[in-house]
Structures are given as structure tokens and as C-alpha cells.
């Protein structure tokens, strides 16, 4: 947006995820993990597209407002990720009779840590590839374009990928079927 000092303002909008987390238990109890997460991420995908548009058009007000809404719609998955891991472990037990809870939570923990590291590294590698110079007062147009892609484009791509994965995740339904036949 042309002013690096505004990053804090935009980032603060993402902290309202806490508001969405407050409603998560009631939503999951009423609709189930699958529906809550899928529908929230369908909405998140649309909002991520709006964030990308505001990022590229350099609209501070729109970017802050859309980031605010995106944080709230992302909350269900953030709040129920461990419950999903538990459902998958339960599914594994119902199918094999073997307890894999510890391994499932360890894999989830490692995945989050490795994914965070790769994500941070990717941002640096992309900026370096675009010609970012940390000491430069003004960055090249390619760098500015890359910053916009990192902030707007990559989250949109990842949100759509998560939405597709959630659409195929039928573990709750599978567990109910397995429990009836057991």
C-alpha cells in the first residue's frame, strides 16, 4: 500500500480470529465439524479473493475490513484442528483396532512446524528471487508485485486448497458408519 508502517494495522485485523473462536464450540455442536469447517472455508475462499483484490488495488480500508472478516471465517478450522486429528485417530482405531492417537498428534505438530518454516522460507526465497534489497529505500516494481502476491495471492491459493481438502474429508460420516457396524 506504499507505507510499510501500515503492516501493523493490517496485521491487527487478523487477530480477531479470537471472536470466531468464541462461537466455534456452539457451531460444531449444532452442525458438526465437517459442515462448519467446509462452509467456513468456502466463505474464507471468497473473502481471500476479496483480500487479494484489495491488496492489488492498494485499498487500505478494504484490506483491513476483508482481513478482519477472513480471520473470523478461518476460526472454525483453527479451533477444531485438534478435534479433527482426534476424529482421524478414532477412524484409524475403528478400522484397525490399534490406537494411533499419539502418532496422529505428533504428525500434526510436526506438520504445523515444518509448514510454518517452509512458509517463512518461501516468503524469503520469493522476495530474493524478485530482487528484494533490505537496505533499499525504494523497492523495484517486481519486489512490490511479489509482496502483493505473497500477501494476497498465496493465501488465496492455500485457502482454496484447504477448502478442496475439507470437501473430501468425510471422517465424521465414516466414523458414524463404522460405529453402527461394530
Short mmCIF file of C-alpha atoms in Angstrom, two decimals, residues 12-134:
data_model
loop_
_atom_site.label_atom_id
_atom_site.label_comp_id
_atom_site.label_asym_id
_atom_site.label_seq_id
_atom_site.Cartn_x
_atom_site.Cartn_y
_atom_site.Cartn_z
CA UNK A 12 -4.10 -6.43 13.78
CA UNK A 13 -7.22 -7.11 11.72
CA UNK A 14 -6.22 -10.77 11.62
CA UNK A 15 -6.16 -11.02 15.41
CA UNK A 16 -9.95 -11.01 15.60
CA UNK A 17 -9.77 -14.75 14.99
CA UNK A 18 -10.50 -14.89 18.73
CA UNK A 19 -14.02 -13.60 18.03
CA UNK A 20 -14.64 -16.50 15.66
CA UNK A 21 -13.19 -19.00 18.14
CA UNK A 22 -15.78 -17.97 20.75
CA UNK A 23 -18.62 -19.25 18.55
CA UNK A 24 -16.83 -22.39 17.33
CA UNK A 25 -17.95 -24.87 20.04
CA UNK A 26 -21.63 -23.99 19.59
CA UNK A 27 -21.40 -24.18 15.80
CA UNK A 28 -19.61 -27.56 15.87
CA UNK A 29 -22.11 -28.94 18.39
CA UNK A 30 -25.03 -27.90 16.20
CA UNK A 31 -23.70 -28.67 12.70
CA UNK A 32 -20.67 -30.95 13.16
CA UNK A 33 -17.00 -30.40 12.45
CA UNK A 34 -17.26 -31.24 8.74
CA UNK A 35 -20.03 -28.79 7.84
CA UNK A 36 -18.72 -25.95 10.00
CA UNK A 37 -15.22 -26.18 8.57
CA UNK A 38 -16.27 -26.71 4.96
CA UNK A 39 -18.77 -23.86 4.89
CA UNK A 40 -16.49 -21.50 6.79
CA UNK A 41 -13.67 -22.22 4.33
CA UNK A 42 -15.90 -21.75 1.30
CA UNK A 43 -16.67 -18.30 2.71
CA UNK A 44 -12.99 -17.81 3.59
CA UNK A 45 -12.05 -18.57 -0.03
CA UNK A 46 -14.37 -15.84 -1.28
CA UNK A 47 -13.06 -13.39 1.32
CA UNK A 48 -9.45 -14.34 0.44
CA UNK A 49 -10.22 -13.36 -3.15
CA UNK A 50 -11.53 -10.02 -1.87
CA UNK A 51 -8.35 -9.59 0.23
CA UNK A 52 -6.31 -10.24 -2.89
CA UNK A 53 -8.26 -7.64 -4.86
CA UNK A 54 -7.81 -5.03 -2.11
CA UNK A 55 -4.12 -5.94 -1.88
CA UNK A 56 -3.56 -5.33 -5.58
CA UNK A 57 -5.71 -2.19 -5.66
CA UNK A 58 -3.94 -0.91 -2.54
CA UNK A 59 -7.17 -0.14 -0.69
CA UNK A 60 -6.26 0.10 3.00
CA UNK A 61 -9.83 0.27 4.29
CA UNK A 62 -10.96 -2.63 2.15
CA UNK A 63 -7.88 -4.67 3.04
CA UNK A 64 -8.36 -4.17 6.78
CA UNK A 65 -12.09 -4.93 6.62
CA UNK A 66 -11.64 -8.04 4.45
CA UNK A 67 -8.74 -9.28 6.62
CA UNK A 68 -10.98 -8.83 9.65
CA UNK A 69 -13.76 -10.94 8.12
CA UNK A 70 -11.30 -13.53 6.79
CA UNK A 71 -9.86 -14.02 10.28
CA UNK A 72 -13.33 -14.71 11.68
CA UNK A 73 -14.24 -17.18 8.93
CA UNK A 74 -10.94 -19.04 9.38
CA UNK A 75 -11.55 -19.51 13.10
CA UNK A 76 -13.56 -22.76 12.97
CA UNK A 77 -10.72 -24.75 11.42
CA UNK A 78 -8.15 -23.20 13.73
CA UNK A 79 -10.37 -24.00 16.72
CA UNK A 80 -11.19 -27.57 15.71
CA UNK A 81 -7.95 -28.79 14.16
CA UNK A 82 -7.11 -30.98 17.15
CA UNK A 83 -10.66 -32.35 17.16
CA UNK A 84 -10.21 -33.31 13.50
CA UNK A 85 -6.95 -35.07 14.35
CA UNK A 86 -8.80 -36.92 17.13
CA UNK A 87 -11.55 -37.94 14.69
CA UNK A 88 -8.94 -39.29 12.26
CA UNK A 89 -7.27 -41.23 15.09
CA UNK A 90 -10.68 -42.61 16.09
CA UNK A 91 -11.28 -43.62 12.50
CA UNK A 92 -7.97 -45.43 12.46
CA UNK A 93 -8.91 -47.25 15.67
CA UNK A 94 -12.35 -48.23 14.36
CA UNK A 95 -10.78 -49.65 11.20
CA UNK A 96 -7.71 -51.36 12.65
CA UNK A 97 -8.31 -51.74 16.37
CA UNK A 98 -4.98 -50.01 17.02
CA UNK A 99 -4.58 -46.78 18.95
CA UNK A 100 -2.68 -44.17 16.91
CA UNK A 101 -3.62 -41.01 18.79
CA UNK A 102 -0.07 -40.16 19.88
CA UNK A 103 1.31 -40.66 16.39
CA UNK A 104 -1.51 -38.60 14.84
CA UNK A 105 -0.96 -35.64 17.18
CA UNK A 106 2.82 -35.86 16.72
CA UNK A 107 2.41 -35.83 12.94
CA UNK A 108 0.06 -32.86 13.19
CA UNK A 109 2.54 -30.99 15.39
CA UNK A 110 5.45 -31.72 13.06
CA UNK A 111 3.35 -30.72 10.04
CA UNK A 112 2.47 -27.38 11.60
CA UNK A 113 6.10 -26.65 12.49
CA UNK A 114 7.52 -27.75 9.13
CA UNK A 115 4.75 -25.94 7.24
CA UNK A 116 5.41 -22.73 9.18
CA UNK A 117 9.12 -23.00 8.43
CA UNK A 118 8.58 -23.67 4.76
CA UNK A 119 6.08 -20.81 4.57
CA UNK A 120 8.51 -18.34 6.14
CA UNK A 121 11.32 -19.62 3.95
CA UNK A 122 9.17 -19.42 0.84
CA UNK A 123 8.39 -15.76 1.51
CA UNK A 124 12.11 -15.01 1.78
CA UNK A 125 13.01 -17.05 -1.30
CA UNK A 126 10.29 -15.39 -3.39
CA UNK A 127 11.37 -11.92 -2.27
CA UNK A 128 15.02 -12.76 -3.04
CA UNK A 129 14.02 -14.07 -6.47
CA UNK A 130 12.18 -10.80 -7.15
CA UNK A 131 15.29 -8.79 -6.22
CA UNK A 132 14.43 -7.58 -2.71
CA UNK A 133 17.15 -5.43 -1.15
CA UNK A 134 16.62 -4.88 2.56
#
